[in-house]
Short mmCIF file of C-alpha atoms in Angstrom, two decimals:
data_model
loop_
_atom_site.label_atom_id
_atom_site.label_comp_id
_atom_site.label_asym_id
_atom_site.label_seq_id
_atom_site.Cartn_x
_atom_site.Cartn_y
_atom_site.Cartn_z
CA MET E 1 4.56 -1.47 15.34
CA ILE E 2 3.17 -0.50 12.71
CA ILE E 3 4.02 -1.17 9.05
CA LEU E 4 2.34 1.33 6.18
CA ILE E 5 2.77 0.01 3.10
CA THR E 6 1.27 1.65 0.27
CA GLY E 7 2.15 2.19 -3.45
CA ALA E 8 0.88 2.43 -7.05
CA SER E 9 -1.06 -0.16 -8.34
CA HIS E 10 -0.39 -3.88 -9.04
CA THR E 11 3.21 -2.19 -6.94
CA GLY E 12 2.57 -6.41 -4.52
CA LYS E 13 1.85 -4.93 -1.47
CA THR E 14 -0.63 -7.42 -0.13
CA LEU E 15 1.54 -10.13 -1.30
CA LEU E 16 4.74 -7.35 0.97
CA ALA E 17 2.38 -7.64 4.18
CA GLN E 18 1.44 -11.33 3.72
CA ARG E 19 5.38 -12.16 3.39
CA MET E 20 5.83 -9.49 7.17
CA LEU E 21 2.85 -11.50 8.85
CA GLU E 22 4.63 -14.85 8.16
CA LYS E 23 8.01 -13.72 9.05
CA TYR E 24 7.00 -11.06 11.92
CA LYS E 25 4.11 -13.02 13.16
CA TYR E 26 2.29 -9.12 12.81
CA PRO E 27 -1.32 -9.60 12.09
CA TYR E 28 -2.63 -7.47 8.23
CA PHE E 29 -4.97 -4.84 7.74
CA SER E 30 -5.93 -4.65 3.49
CA ILE E 31 -7.81 -1.02 3.30
CA ASP E 32 -8.74 -2.61 0.51
CA HIS E 33 -11.47 -4.35 2.67
CA LEU E 34 -12.71 -1.81 4.12
CA LYS E 35 -13.25 -0.81 0.99
CA MET E 36 -14.95 -3.65 -0.22
CA GLY E 37 -16.96 -3.66 3.11
CA LEU E 38 -18.30 -0.26 3.29
CA ILE E 39 -18.99 -0.11 -0.50
CA ARG E 40 -20.48 -3.21 -0.31
CA SER E 41 -22.45 -2.90 2.84
CA GLY E 42 -24.32 0.79 1.26
CA ILE E 43 -22.34 2.25 4.10
CA THR E 44 -20.58 4.75 1.55
CA SER E 45 -22.01 5.79 -1.75
CA LEU E 46 -18.75 5.45 -3.94
CA THR E 47 -17.12 2.89 -5.96
CA PRO E 48 -14.38 1.38 -6.71
CA GLU E 49 -12.94 3.39 -8.85
CA ASP E 50 -13.25 6.63 -7.02
CA ASP E 51 -9.16 6.32 -5.71
CA ASP E 52 -9.03 10.12 -4.82
CA ALA E 53 -12.98 10.19 -3.68
CA LEU E 54 -11.88 7.26 -1.27
CA THR E 55 -8.77 8.00 0.37
CA ASP E 56 -10.55 10.99 1.81
CA TYR E 57 -13.21 9.17 2.99
CA LEU E 58 -11.21 5.76 4.08
CA TRP E 59 -7.93 8.17 5.52
CA PRO E 60 -9.88 8.73 8.72
CA ILE E 61 -10.72 5.70 9.36
CA VAL E 62 -7.39 4.04 8.94
CA ARG E 63 -5.38 6.62 10.85
CA GLU E 64 -7.42 6.40 14.04
CA MET E 65 -7.42 2.65 13.70
CA ILE E 66 -3.12 3.05 13.35
CA LYS E 67 -4.02 5.66 16.60
CA THR E 68 -5.35 3.22 18.69
CA VAL E 69 -3.13 0.39 18.02
CA VAL E 70 0.03 2.10 18.77
CA GLU E 71 -1.69 3.70 21.97
CA ASN E 72 -2.59 -0.16 22.98
CA HIS E 73 1.18 -0.85 21.98
CA GLN E 74 0.51 -3.52 19.64
CA ASN E 75 1.50 -4.67 15.87
CA LEU E 76 -0.40 -4.17 13.09
CA ILE E 77 1.13 -4.41 8.79
CA VAL E 78 -1.70 -1.58 7.43
CA GLU E 79 -1.89 -2.21 3.57
CA GLY E 80 -3.94 -1.16 0.50
CA CYS E 81 -3.29 2.34 -1.78
CA TYR E 82 -5.49 5.08 0.22
CA VAL E 83 -2.86 6.59 1.46
CA PRO E 84 -2.09 10.02 1.58
CA PHE E 85 0.92 11.44 0.31
CA GLY E 86 0.90 13.88 3.61
CA TRP E 87 0.00 11.59 6.38
CA ARG E 88 2.79 12.00 8.01
CA ARG E 89 0.91 15.38 8.98
CA ASP E 90 -1.43 13.18 11.25
CA PHE E 91 0.47 11.88 14.14
CA ASP E 92 2.41 13.46 16.23
CA SER E 93 6.25 11.78 17.27
CA HIS E 94 4.59 9.44 19.70
CA TYR E 95 2.81 7.81 17.20
CA LEU E 96 5.52 7.99 14.29
CA LYS E 97 8.54 6.34 15.94
CA ASN E 98 6.24 3.08 16.35
CA ILE E 99 5.43 3.54 12.09
CA ARG E 100 7.05 2.28 9.89
CA PHE E 101 6.04 3.64 6.17
CA MET E 102 7.03 1.87 3.48
CA CYS E 103 5.53 2.93 -0.62
CA LEU E 104 6.44 0.62 -3.40
CA ALA E 105 6.54 1.67 -6.80
CA MET E 106 7.98 0.46 -10.26
CA SER E 107 10.33 1.85 -12.87
CA GLU E 108 9.18 2.97 -15.59
CA LYS E 109 12.18 0.64 -17.23
CA TYR E 110 10.95 -2.72 -14.92
CA ILE E 111 6.95 -1.92 -15.80
CA GLU E 112 8.41 -1.99 -19.43
CA ASN E 113 10.56 -5.53 -19.62
CA HIS E 114 7.62 -7.24 -16.44
CA TYR E 115 3.92 -6.53 -17.03
CA SER E 116 3.23 -9.88 -18.09
CA GLU E 117 4.95 -11.13 -15.24
CA ILE E 118 2.90 -8.25 -13.26
CA ILE E 119 -0.22 -9.07 -14.55
CA GLY E 120 0.29 -12.36 -13.93
CA TYR E 121 1.29 -12.39 -10.74
CA GLU E 122 -2.35 -9.93 -9.71
CA SER E 123 -4.14 -12.58 -7.94
CA GLU E 124 -0.94 -14.37 -6.35
CA VAL E 125 -2.52 -13.55 -2.96
CA GLU E 126 -5.78 -12.42 -2.33
CA ALA E 127 -8.64 -14.01 -5.46
CA ARG E 128 -8.85 -10.61 -8.08
CA THR E 129 -10.73 -9.80 -11.40
CA ILE E 130 -8.77 -9.57 -14.06
CA ASP E 131 -8.34 -5.37 -14.71
CA VAL E 132 -8.84 -5.42 -18.50
CA GLU E 133 -8.07 -1.67 -18.43
CA CYS E 134 -4.22 -2.10 -16.03
CA THR E 135 -1.75 -1.27 -19.42
CA LYS E 136 1.27 -0.49 -19.55
CA ASP E 137 0.28 2.89 -20.48
CA SER E 138 -1.55 2.61 -17.14
CA LEU E 139 0.50 1.90 -14.95
CA LYS E 140 3.19 4.11 -15.71
CA ALA E 141 1.39 7.19 -15.06
CA ASP E 142 0.10 4.92 -12.27
CA ASN E 143 3.45 5.04 -10.06
CA LYS E 144 4.57 8.33 -11.16
CA ASN E 145 1.90 9.76 -9.78
CA ILE E 146 3.11 7.96 -6.53
CA ILE E 147 6.78 8.17 -7.01
CA ASP E 148 6.21 12.19 -6.92
CA GLY E 149 3.72 12.75 -4.36
CA PHE E 150 4.95 10.28 -2.36
CA GLN E 151 9.13 12.62 -3.46
CA HIS E 152 7.24 15.54 -2.97
CA ALA E 153 5.74 14.97 0.78
CA GLY E 154 9.51 13.87 1.23
CA GLU E 155 9.23 10.33 1.85
CA GLN E 156 11.27 7.31 0.55
CA ILE E 157 10.50 5.35 -2.35
CA VAL E 158 11.07 1.32 -2.47
CA LEU E 159 11.19 1.57 -6.25
CA ILE E 160 10.95 -1.60 -7.96
CA ASP E 161 13.94 -1.04 -10.57
CA SER E 162 15.35 -4.81 -11.93
CA SER E 163 14.17 -7.89 -9.82
CA TYR E 164 10.88 -7.42 -7.96
CA GLU E 165 11.85 -10.63 -5.23
CA GLN E 166 15.33 -9.07 -4.90
CA THR E 167 13.19 -5.48 -4.03
CA ILE E 168 11.36 -6.71 -0.96
CA LYS E 169 14.34 -9.62 0.18
CA ALA E 170 15.92 -6.94 0.78
CA HIS E 171 12.89 -4.62 3.10
CA LEU E 172 12.00 -7.84 4.76
CA THR E 173 15.22 -7.55 7.30
#
């Protein structure tokens, strides 16, 4: 089983993956770690700010890793931002029946009411550098883009609207 977690920045994808690891005992793979390994090794000239180009660059690798895990009847949690809206087109039904997809996004109301908490949790699982460009407006724009893009592709969104903990707990079953 593959659990594929994507969504907007700062929505708690890594925290959810960590909790799923603890609950299901599935290992998890961070697309961000792959990104930074390729960037730091000099294999790509892309930078962490090249989001669209990084999706095009990373997704073929991640896609084939997912296929390999399914073919080997293994379990893996894959989390990160670099999942294209039309990701399902890359898998036939054999693979799709072994992939549980989750897209996390926050409502504008949630961002407005919980901005300081969102920023306070950005290093909950990883020691991340503080993103000074992460403003309420940038979070709202990123979440709107993710919601619109994945909904247009026919995907369900896990919308964080009032309580992050309750929303996540409901999806850990």
